Tab-separated table of C-alpha atoms in Angstrom:
chain	number	residue	atom	x	y	z
P	3	MET	CA	-52.993	-87.595	74.135
P	4	ASP	CA	-55.324	-87.794	71.030
P	5	ARG	CA	-55.652	-91.043	69.088
P	6	TYR	CA	-52.841	-90.926	66.894
P	7	GLU	CA	-50.035	-89.872	69.499
P	8	ARG	CA	-51.662	-92.778	71.129
P	9	ILE	CA	-51.293	-95.234	68.568
P	10	LEU	CA	-48.063	-94.166	68.057
P	11	THR	CA	-46.677	-94.430	71.637
P	12	LEU	CA	-48.100	-98.422	71.506
P	13	HIS	CA	-46.793	-99.056	69.009
P	14	ARG	CA	-43.314	-97.726	69.248
P	15	LEU	CA	-43.810	-98.948	72.610
P	16	LEU	CA	-44.455	-102.845	71.697
P	17	LYS	CA	-41.726	-102.152	68.801
P	18	SER	CA	-39.064	-101.734	71.428
P	19	ALA	CA	-39.965	-103.844	74.093
P	20	HIS	CA	-38.133	-107.442	74.616
P	21	TYR	CA	-40.956	-108.785	76.703
P	22	PRO	CA	-44.536	-108.444	76.881
P	23	VAL	CA	-45.639	-104.925	78.403
P	24	PRO	CA	-48.249	-104.814	80.975
P	25	LEU	CA	-51.244	-103.392	80.884
P	26	PRO	CA	-51.036	-101.237	84.030
P	27	ARG	CA	-47.398	-99.765	81.987
P	28	LEU	CA	-49.615	-99.211	78.618
P	29	MET	CA	-52.031	-97.055	80.411
P	30	ASP	CA	-49.762	-94.779	82.242
P	31	GLU	CA	-47.807	-94.195	78.984
P	32	LEU	CA	-50.803	-93.941	76.791
P	33	GLU	CA	-52.596	-91.719	79.733
P	34	CYS	CA	-55.904	-93.441	78.996
P	35	SER	CA	-58.631	-95.653	80.646
P	36	ARG	CA	-58.504	-99.926	80.142
P	37	ALA	CA	-61.634	-99.827	77.716
P	38	THR	CA	-59.639	-97.327	75.514
P	39	LEU	CA	-56.456	-99.110	75.411
P	40	TYR	CA	-57.768	-102.236	74.410
P	41	ARG	CA	-59.981	-100.392	71.197
P	42	ASP	CA	-56.354	-98.858	70.311
P	43	VAL	CA	-54.579	-102.302	70.847
P	44	ALA	CA	-57.421	-103.541	68.346
P	45	PHE	CA	-57.728	-100.647	65.900
P	46	LEU	CA	-54.060	-101.757	65.717
P	47	ARG	CA	-54.026	-105.299	65.133
P	48	ASP	CA	-56.965	-105.409	62.935
P	49	ALA	CA	-57.193	-101.680	61.420
P	50	LEU	CA	-53.144	-102.055	60.494
P	51	GLY	CA	-52.154	-105.504	60.771
P	52	ALA	CA	-50.073	-104.987	63.495
P	53	PRO	CA	-48.404	-109.163	65.014
P	54	ILE	CA	-49.397	-108.366	68.492
P	55	GLU	CA	-49.618	-111.027	71.464
P	56	SER	CA	-51.369	-111.118	74.263
P	57	ALA	CA	-51.329	-112.929	77.770
P	58	GLY	CA	-55.500	-112.073	79.165
P	59	GLY	CA	-56.365	-112.784	82.566
P	60	GLU	CA	-55.002	-110.691	85.912
P	61	HIS	CA	-51.377	-109.872	84.437
P	62	ALA	CA	-52.092	-108.921	80.904
P	63	ALA	CA	-49.744	-107.826	78.754
P	64	PHE	CA	-48.752	-106.813	75.407
P	65	ARG	CA	-45.846	-107.681	72.840
P	66	TYR	CA	-45.120	-108.075	69.399
P	67	ALA	CA	-44.383	-111.812	67.734
P	68	VAL	CA	-40.729	-112.161	67.507
P	69	GLY	CA	-39.335	-110.861	64.031
P	70	GLU	CA	-42.963	-110.063	61.851
P	71	GLY	CA	-42.762	-107.568	64.605
P	72	GLU	CA	-39.492	-105.761	64.153
P	73	ARG	CA	-39.794	-106.053	60.363
P	74	PHE	CA	-43.322	-103.902	60.756
P	75	GLU	CA	-44.265	-100.188	60.755
P	76	LEU	CA	-46.836	-98.320	60.564
P	77	PRO	CA	-48.214	-97.721	56.721
P	78	GLY	CA	-47.065	-93.639	55.473
P	79	LEU	CA	-45.740	-90.772	57.625
P	80	TRP	CA	-46.343	-91.229	61.578
P	81	LEU	CA	-44.856	-88.747	63.990
P	82	THR	CA	-45.638	-86.918	67.322
P	83	SER	CA	-47.188	-83.604	66.900
P	84	ASP	CA	-43.886	-82.737	68.784
P	85	GLU	CA	-41.792	-84.005	66.052
P	86	LEU	CA	-43.995	-82.287	63.304
P	87	ALA	CA	-43.010	-79.545	65.068
P	88	ALA	CA	-39.583	-79.074	64.969
P	89	LEU	CA	-39.292	-80.457	61.515
P	90	LEU	CA	-40.623	-77.078	60.527
P	91	ALA	CA	-38.603	-75.323	62.869
P	92	LEU	CA	-35.440	-76.747	61.513
P	93	ASN	CA	-36.784	-76.834	57.753
P	94	GLU	CA	-37.393	-73.275	58.418
P	95	LEU	CA	-33.726	-72.667	59.661
P	96	ILE	CA	-32.693	-74.427	56.483
P	97	GLY	CA	-34.516	-72.024	54.814
P	98	ARG	CA	-34.067	-69.015	55.875
P	99	SER	CA	-30.128	-69.542	57.506
P	100	GLY	CA	-29.163	-71.908	54.187
P	101	PRO	CA	-29.279	-71.804	50.765
P	102	GLY	CA	-31.808	-72.089	48.591
P	103	VAL	CA	-31.307	-75.735	47.661
P	104	LEU	CA	-32.496	-77.558	50.855
P	105	ALA	CA	-35.457	-75.316	51.505
P	106	GLY	CA	-36.407	-76.032	47.710
P	107	ALA	CA	-35.880	-79.940	48.258
P	108	LEU	CA	-38.269	-79.882	51.208
P	109	ALA	CA	-40.926	-77.124	50.387
P	110	PRO	CA	-43.214	-80.909	48.934
P	111	PHE	CA	-42.011	-82.616	52.870
P	112	LYS	CA	-42.890	-79.380	54.228
P	113	ALA	CA	-46.011	-78.817	53.169
P	114	ARG	CA	-47.367	-82.584	53.914
P	115	ILE	CA	-46.174	-81.547	57.134
P	116	GLU	CA	-48.409	-78.801	57.184
P	117	HIS	CA	-50.884	-81.060	56.221
P	118	LEU	CA	-50.455	-82.908	58.909
P	119	LEU	CA	-50.423	-80.787	61.635
P	120	SER	CA	-53.668	-79.742	60.571
P	121	ASP	CA	-55.482	-82.582	60.614
P	122	GLN	CA	-54.768	-83.859	64.162
P	123	GLY	CA	-55.974	-82.262	67.828
P	124	THR	CA	-57.265	-78.998	68.157
P	125	GLY	CA	-56.768	-78.707	63.280
P	126	LYS	CA	-54.492	-75.683	64.704
P	127	THR	CA	-51.552	-75.375	62.308
P	128	LEU	CA	-48.754	-73.758	63.864
P	129	PRO	CA	-47.903	-70.183	63.903
P	130	ILE	CA	-44.161	-70.803	61.415
P	131	GLU	CA	-43.701	-67.424	61.228
P	132	ARG	CA	-42.805	-66.512	64.828
P	133	ILE	CA	-39.336	-68.783	64.583
P	134	ARG	CA	-37.676	-65.882	63.821
P	135	VAL	CA	-33.474	-66.830	61.891
P	136	ILE	CA	-30.875	-63.785	61.845
P	137	ALA	CA	-28.420	-64.843	59.665
P	138	TRP	CA	-24.672	-63.244	61.245
P	139	GLY	CA	-21.389	-62.938	58.685
P	140	GLU	CA	-23.223	-64.907	56.240
P	141	ARG	CA	-21.552	-64.230	52.655
P	142	LYS	CA	-23.292	-64.346	49.037
P	143	LEU	CA	-23.054	-67.919	47.725
P	144	ASP	CA	-24.110	-69.184	44.039
P	145	GLN	CA	-26.960	-71.641	44.271
P	146	GLN	CA	-25.032	-73.427	41.074
P	147	VAL	CA	-22.198	-73.819	42.857
P	148	PHE	CA	-23.591	-74.642	45.967
P	149	ARG	CA	-25.549	-77.535	43.965
P	150	VAL	CA	-22.450	-79.259	41.777
P	151	VAL	CA	-20.596	-78.970	45.132
P	152	ALA	CA	-23.080	-80.788	47.192
P	153	GLY	CA	-23.430	-83.434	44.422
P	154	ALA	CA	-20.283	-84.722	44.276
P	155	VAL	CA	-19.845	-84.580	47.519
P	156	LEU	CA	-23.356	-86.992	48.015
P	157	GLU	CA	-22.019	-89.170	44.929
P	158	ARG	CA	-18.918	-89.284	46.172
P	159	LYS	CA	-17.035	-87.689	42.893
P	160	GLN	CA	-13.893	-85.988	42.277
P	161	LEU	CA	-14.540	-82.304	41.237
P	162	ARG	CA	-12.090	-79.598	39.373
P	163	PHE	CA	-12.810	-76.046	40.173
P	164	ARG	CA	-10.831	-72.776	40.049
P	165	TYR	CA	-10.345	-70.635	43.370
P	166	ARG	CA	-9.468	-67.669	44.908
P	167	ALA	CA	-7.943	-67.088	48.284
P	168	ARG	CA	-8.748	-64.933	50.027
P	169	THR	CA	-5.925	-64.711	52.436
P	170	THR	CA	-4.231	-63.906	48.949
P	171	ASN	CA	-6.602	-63.341	46.159
P	172	ALA	CA	-4.849	-65.409	44.017
P	173	ASP	CA	-6.810	-67.789	41.758
P	174	SER	CA	-5.282	-71.266	41.579
P	175	HIS	CA	-6.950	-74.713	39.735
P	176	ARG	CA	-7.613	-77.322	41.992
P	177	ARG	CA	-8.689	-81.145	41.672
P	178	VAL	CA	-10.046	-82.385	44.941
P	179	SER	CA	-11.847	-85.522	46.353
P	180	PRO	CA	-14.648	-83.712	48.667
P	181	GLN	CA	-14.967	-85.228	51.910
P	182	ARG	CA	-17.659	-83.101	53.729
P	183	LEU	CA	-19.322	-79.891	53.919
P	184	THR	CA	-19.355	-78.207	56.740
P	185	HIS	CA	-21.661	-74.915	57.597
P	186	TYR	CA	-19.532	-73.281	60.130
P	187	ARG	CA	-20.838	-69.541	61.681
P	188	ASP	CA	-23.656	-69.529	58.890
P	189	ASN	CA	-21.265	-69.806	55.585
P	190	TRP	CA	-20.199	-73.065	53.890
P	191	TYR	CA	-16.903	-74.983	53.556
P	192	LEU	CA	-16.044	-78.004	51.586
P	193	ASP	CA	-13.084	-80.262	53.266
P	194	VAL	CA	-11.441	-81.939	50.767
P	195	TRP	CA	-7.923	-84.328	49.931
P	196	ASP	CA	-6.503	-81.978	47.520
P	197	HIS	CA	-4.896	-84.452	45.087
P	198	ASP	CA	-2.420	-82.181	43.763
P	199	ARG	CA	-0.941	-81.208	47.067
P	200	GLU	CA	-1.380	-84.809	48.084
P	201	ALA	CA	-3.581	-83.298	51.516
P	202	LEU	CA	-6.042	-82.641	52.880
P	203	ARG	CA	-7.702	-78.441	52.816
P	204	SER	CA	-10.624	-76.790	53.582
P	205	PHE	CA	-12.330	-74.434	50.940
P	206	ALA	CA	-14.587	-71.911	51.363
P	207	VAL	CA	-17.616	-72.716	48.843
P	208	ASP	CA	-18.500	-69.133	48.363
P	209	ARG	CA	-14.789	-68.602	46.622
P	210	ILE	CA	-14.776	-71.420	44.235
P	211	ALA	CA	-15.962	-70.749	40.408
P	212	GLU	CA	-16.634	-72.772	37.807
P	213	PRO	CA	-16.623	-75.992	39.585
P	214	GLN	CA	-17.179	-79.831	37.697
P	215	ALA	CA	-17.931	-83.021	38.676
P	216	LEU	CA	-15.348	-85.755	37.331
P	217	GLU	CA	-16.519	-89.044	36.131
P	218	ASP	CA	-13.434	-90.285	38.422
P	219	ALA	CA	-14.690	-91.787	41.846
P	220	ALA	CA	-13.612	-90.123	45.211
P	221	ARG	CA	-11.189	-91.166	47.762
P	222	ASP	CA	-12.496	-91.899	50.994
P	223	VAL	CA	-10.849	-90.444	54.151
P	224	ALA	CA	-11.334	-91.873	57.548
P	225	GLU	CA	-13.516	-89.533	59.707
P	226	GLN	CA	-10.841	-89.492	62.371
P	227	GLU	CA	-8.539	-88.625	59.763
P	228	LEU	CA	-10.728	-85.557	58.489
P	229	ASN	CA	-10.755	-84.806	62.377
P	230	ASP	CA	-7.420	-84.693	63.495
P	231	ALA	CA	-6.754	-82.277	60.649
P	232	LEU	CA	-9.247	-80.127	60.044
P	233	ALA	CA	-11.325	-80.048	63.440
P	234	SER	CA	-8.778	-80.431	66.571
P	235	SER	CA	-7.840	-77.129	66.381
P	236	TYR	CA	-10.370	-73.978	67.309
P	237	GLY	CA	-12.523	-72.144	64.503
P	238	ILE	CA	-11.759	-73.043	60.677
P	239	PHE	CA	-8.435	-73.099	60.279
P	240	ALA	CA	-6.822	-76.461	59.569
P	241	GLY	CA	-3.817	-78.480	61.135
P	242	LYS	CA	-3.249	-80.240	64.364
P	243	PRO	CA	-2.776	-78.309	67.824
P	244	LYS	CA	0.305	-76.296	68.614
P	245	ALA	CA	-0.288	-75.106	71.979
P	246	TRP	CA	-2.999	-74.584	74.171
P	247	ALA	CA	-4.555	-70.992	74.756
P	248	THR	CA	-5.166	-70.180	78.271
P	249	LEU	CA	-8.102	-67.343	78.266
P	250	ARG	CA	-9.521	-65.557	81.253
P	251	PHE	CA	-12.793	-63.259	81.492
P	252	SER	CA	-13.947	-60.912	84.082
P	253	GLN	CA	-16.896	-61.775	86.304
P	254	HIS	CA	-19.287	-59.312	83.937
P	255	ALA	CA	-18.376	-61.552	80.861
P	256	ALA	CA	-18.006	-64.982	82.880
P	257	ARG	CA	-22.072	-65.003	82.882
P	258	TRP	CA	-21.351	-66.040	79.123
P	259	VAL	CA	-18.101	-67.355	78.541
P	260	ALA	CA	-18.786	-69.664	80.913
P	261	ASP	CA	-21.693	-71.245	79.024
P	262	GLU	CA	-20.299	-71.057	75.464
P	263	HIS	CA	-19.025	-73.422	73.661
P	264	TRP	CA	-15.142	-72.939	71.786
P	265	HIS	CA	-14.222	-76.215	71.236
P	266	SER	CA	-15.541	-80.009	71.269
P	267	GLN	CA	-11.607	-80.298	74.127
P	268	GLN	CA	-11.924	-77.178	75.570
P	269	LYS	CA	-11.485	-76.939	79.650
P	270	GLY	CA	-13.471	-74.444	81.547
P	271	GLU	CA	-13.082	-73.408	85.631
P	272	TRP	CA	-14.595	-70.711	87.523
P	273	LEU	CA	-11.480	-68.288	90.105
P	274	SER	CA	-11.987	-68.100	93.390
P	275	ASP	CA	-12.906	-64.165	92.815
P	276	GLY	CA	-15.576	-64.940	90.171
P	277	ARG	CA	-13.956	-64.876	86.820
P	278	TYR	CA	-13.933	-67.643	84.738
P	279	GLU	CA	-10.154	-69.558	82.603
P	280	LEU	CA	-11.048	-70.595	79.597
P	281	GLN	CA	-8.648	-73.621	77.515
P	282	VAL	CA	-8.764	-74.382	73.663
P	283	PRO	CA	-6.718	-75.518	71.404
P	284	TYR	CA	-5.482	-74.411	68.505
P	285	SER	CA	-3.065	-73.892	65.505
P	286	ASN	CA	-3.983	-70.884	63.593
P	287	SER	CA	-4.201	-67.610	66.201
P	288	LYS	CA	-6.176	-65.690	63.670
P	289	GLU	CA	-9.902	-65.983	64.046
P	290	LEU	CA	-9.109	-67.354	68.551
P	291	LEU	CA	-7.739	-63.249	69.147
P	292	MET	CA	-10.740	-62.303	66.783
P	293	ASP	CA	-13.146	-64.336	69.354
P	294	VAL	CA	-11.299	-63.119	72.237
P	295	LEU	CA	-11.053	-59.522	71.243
P	296	LYS	CA	-14.658	-58.709	70.519
P	297	TYR	CA	-15.195	-58.326	74.512
P	298	GLY	CA	-12.676	-55.884	74.786
P	299	PRO	CA	-11.281	-55.145	78.317
P	300	ASP	CA	-12.935	-58.400	79.832
P	301	ALA	CA	-10.864	-60.679	78.383
P	302	GLU	CA	-7.189	-61.512	79.066
P	303	VAL	CA	-5.309	-64.008	76.936
P	304	VAL	CA	-3.030	-65.721	79.630
P	305	ALA	CA	-1.341	-67.761	77.799
P	306	PRO	CA	1.174	-68.723	76.151
P	307	LEU	CA	3.438	-65.993	75.347
P	308	SER	CA	3.659	-65.946	72.407
P	309	LEU	CA	-0.092	-65.723	71.702
P	310	ARG	CA	-0.693	-62.447	74.673
P	311	GLU	CA	2.052	-61.462	73.120
P	312	GLU	CA	0.546	-61.352	69.785
P	313	MET	CA	-2.765	-60.573	71.362
P	314	LYS	CA	-0.661	-57.170	72.594
P	315	ILE	CA	0.265	-55.918	68.583
P	316	GLN	CA	-2.766	-56.846	67.997
P	317	LEU	CA	-4.432	-54.202	70.426
P	318	GLN	CA	-1.491	-51.457	69.558
P	319	LEU	CA	-1.873	-51.236	66.171
P	320	ALA	CA	-6.533	-51.063	66.668
P	321	LEU	CA	-5.100	-47.850	69.236
P	322	GLY	CA	-2.590	-46.630	66.594
P	323	GLY	CA	-5.842	-46.627	63.902
P	324	TYR	CA	-7.494	-43.490	66.898
P	325	GLN	CA	-4.715	-41.011	67.465
């Protein structure tokens, strides 16, 4: 551990401690000798102004002064190299998989992070080009639309826009109170309170046109109410669950499915013959059946019967296209 990381670790240990931290523990945490530790303590106290209190003698220990310690922070940006690397990876992920708005806003911060990384330890920079993010199913997004929508969400302003639904291809004009932006399967969705329908709705941002932020304050909906209406069922479709789907996967597919996250309330168990059974709540079967179909003969819809019959119809229709 270099001096930079030792100082940061020492600060965090003293900042979080309710009682004086014994010298042996500090030496162990910082992986350094007694002499090095005392030099670091002196630097933190004298050069950086940390309110360090110490008890000398055989049982030496250190702590931040009560009151002052709670207010004291290290000047500037202090992060470990692991944290800096994580930030770079996150920034690269945002820049390559999401709209350029976020990547552009973080560009100066990214440059600062890269500079800090190059100044530490060995002086080498991270090969960030070795982080690869591949978008799948990402739809074209108008950057200006995203800026207006995101701005209304963060500034808590009502929003007016034109929307063309994919299911019907019909145009409608909406006045909404935006609640949150959701990034789901490489695409952005806007959760709103629709003032005309007086209900919660979710809109694909790539289908929004002519957005206009209004001066009226947005109506806030409690997070639990949002989750109950928009996040309690499978996939992006809104609505409270109408049933639980029971899905069964072959021994081969089970090696993947058992480790996958399908829903926050999913239930899964291994069967005695090596197959895997998964249960998820759903309100609209469309996306659920699409995800099951990708496993082909390795997946079976067990229950409810209505969902099983719907899957049979989908398979018959698909087979009809090859006859």
